[in-house]
Amino acid sequence: QVQLVESGGGLVQPGGSLRLSCAASGYIFSIYAMGWYRQAPGLQRELVADITSGGSTNYANSVKGRFTISRDNAKKIVYLQMNSLKSEDTAVYYCNRVRTVPIPWGQGAQVTVSS
């Protein structure tokens, strides 16, 4: 069964950190680029970071220097380390493949940045 399961979300104060994890199953994880997306209330889903099968990374300008994407191909997990969080980072975060047909979206991980 093709599946993505995100975890690690929560409530954090501005300036804090969180690490999200996304466990993939049911397909050959290692050959696909993966990305982290987020969707804030009333807004479209946006791609914030992606990583190729070889480990090259790209970031949206809004998170560059604060977020780090990484992957463990053996465990089929992609991570998003989020530092210096801001209120505008509040959203539901999802992972999926990038630059190819997406697979069914997971439930996402809610990240709320608030004092």
Short mmCIF file of C-alpha atoms in Angstrom, two decimals:
data_model
loop_
_atom_site.label_atom_id
_atom_site.label_comp_id
_atom_site.label_asym_id
_atom_site.label_seq_id
_atom_site.Cartn_x
_atom_site.Cartn_y
_atom_site.Cartn_z
CA GLN A 1 0.00 0.00 0.00
CA VAL A 2 1.41 3.36 -1.04
CA GLN A 3 1.36 5.58 2.01
CA LEU A 4 2.87 8.70 3.56
CA VAL A 5 2.65 9.31 7.31
CA GLU A 6 3.75 12.65 8.74
CA SER A 7 4.56 13.18 12.42
CA GLY A 8 6.29 15.58 14.76
CA GLY A 9 4.01 18.57 14.62
CA GLY A 10 2.88 20.57 17.62
CA LEU A 11 2.61 23.91 19.34
CA VAL A 12 5.81 25.90 19.67
CA GLN A 13 6.67 29.46 20.67
CA PRO A 14 8.15 31.90 18.18
CA GLY A 15 11.85 31.25 17.85
CA GLY A 16 11.46 27.60 18.73
CA SER A 17 12.23 24.44 16.78
CA LEU A 18 10.46 21.31 15.59
CA ARG A 19 11.48 18.32 13.52
CA LEU A 20 8.95 16.71 11.24
CA SER A 21 9.23 13.17 9.93
CA CYS A 22 7.54 11.54 6.97
CA ALA A 23 7.56 7.77 6.66
CA ALA A 24 6.94 6.43 3.17
CA SER A 25 5.90 2.93 2.17
CA GLY A 26 4.68 0.99 -0.83
CA TYR A 27 7.01 2.38 -3.50
CA ILE A 28 10.71 2.70 -4.30
CA PHE A 29 11.44 5.68 -2.08
CA SER A 30 15.11 6.13 -2.91
CA ILE A 31 14.72 7.01 -6.58
CA TYR A 32 12.29 9.90 -6.11
CA ALA A 33 12.84 13.49 -5.09
CA MET A 34 10.76 14.33 -2.04
CA GLY A 35 9.37 17.57 -0.74
CA TRP A 36 7.72 19.18 2.23
CA TYR A 37 4.65 21.26 1.50
CA ARG A 38 2.51 23.37 3.79
CA GLN A 39 -0.99 24.75 3.70
CA ALA A 40 -2.13 27.57 5.91
CA PRO A 41 -5.82 28.31 6.44
CA GLY A 42 -7.35 29.96 3.38
CA LEU A 43 -4.19 29.57 1.31
CA GLN A 44 -3.00 27.14 -1.35
CA ARG A 45 -0.57 24.38 -0.56
CA GLU A 46 3.00 25.49 -1.22
CA LEU A 47 6.29 23.66 -1.56
CA VAL A 48 8.78 24.82 1.08
CA ALA A 49 11.68 22.41 0.62
CA ASP A 50 12.69 19.52 -1.57
CA ILE A 51 15.51 17.01 -1.79
CA THR A 52 16.62 14.94 -4.75
CA SER A 53 17.39 11.25 -4.63
CA GLY A 54 21.06 12.24 -4.43
CA GLY A 55 20.58 14.66 -1.58
CA SER A 56 20.59 18.05 -3.32
CA THR A 57 18.22 20.49 -1.65
CA ASN A 58 16.12 23.53 -2.53
CA TYR A 59 14.20 25.88 -0.28
CA ALA A 60 11.53 28.50 -0.64
CA ASN A 61 12.85 31.97 0.15
CA SER A 62 10.51 32.20 3.14
CA VAL A 63 12.25 29.32 4.94
CA LYS A 64 15.80 29.48 3.58
CA GLY A 65 18.36 29.50 6.36
CA ARG A 66 15.84 28.30 8.94
CA PHE A 67 14.59 24.94 7.63
CA THR A 68 16.67 21.90 6.66
CA ILE A 69 15.36 18.94 4.68
CA SER A 70 17.09 15.57 4.82
CA ARG A 71 16.33 11.96 4.02
CA ASP A 72 17.22 8.45 5.12
CA ASN A 73 16.73 6.17 2.14
CA ALA A 74 17.30 3.01 4.16
CA LYS A 75 14.48 3.92 6.54
CA LYS A 76 12.34 5.56 3.83
CA ILE A 77 11.97 8.71 5.90
CA VAL A 78 12.28 12.37 4.96
CA TYR A 79 12.80 14.97 7.68
CA LEU A 80 12.23 18.68 8.02
CA GLN A 81 14.17 20.45 10.76
CA MET A 82 12.53 23.80 11.44
CA ASN A 83 14.39 26.40 13.49
CA SER A 84 13.65 30.03 14.34
CA LEU A 85 9.97 29.42 13.78
CA LYS A 86 7.68 32.34 13.10
CA SER A 87 3.95 32.75 13.43
CA GLU A 88 3.67 32.74 9.64
CA ASP A 89 5.03 29.19 9.61
CA THR A 90 1.76 28.02 11.16
CA ALA A 91 0.23 25.49 8.76
CA VAL A 92 -0.42 21.83 8.13
CA TYR A 93 2.76 20.29 6.73
CA TYR A 94 2.70 17.46 4.21
CA CYS A 95 5.33 15.45 2.38
CA ASN A 96 5.10 14.02 -1.12
CA ARG A 97 7.09 13.33 -4.21
CA VAL A 98 8.09 16.34 -6.32
CA ARG A 99 8.43 16.87 -10.08
CA THR A 100 6.37 13.74 -10.75
CA VAL A 101 2.91 12.40 -10.17
CA PRO A 102 2.16 12.77 -6.44
CA ILE A 103 0.98 9.80 -4.45
CA PRO A 104 -2.03 10.00 -2.10
CA TRP A 105 -1.51 12.73 0.47
CA GLY A 106 -1.13 11.82 4.11
CA GLN A 107 -2.97 13.42 6.98
CA GLY A 108 -0.29 16.03 7.49
CA ALA A 109 1.29 17.41 10.64
CA GLN A 110 -0.14 20.53 12.26
CA VAL A 111 2.47 23.10 13.22
CA THR A 112 1.29 26.04 15.30
CA VAL A 113 3.68 28.83 16.22
CA SER A 114 2.23 31.00 18.93
CA SER A 115 3.12 32.56 22.25
#
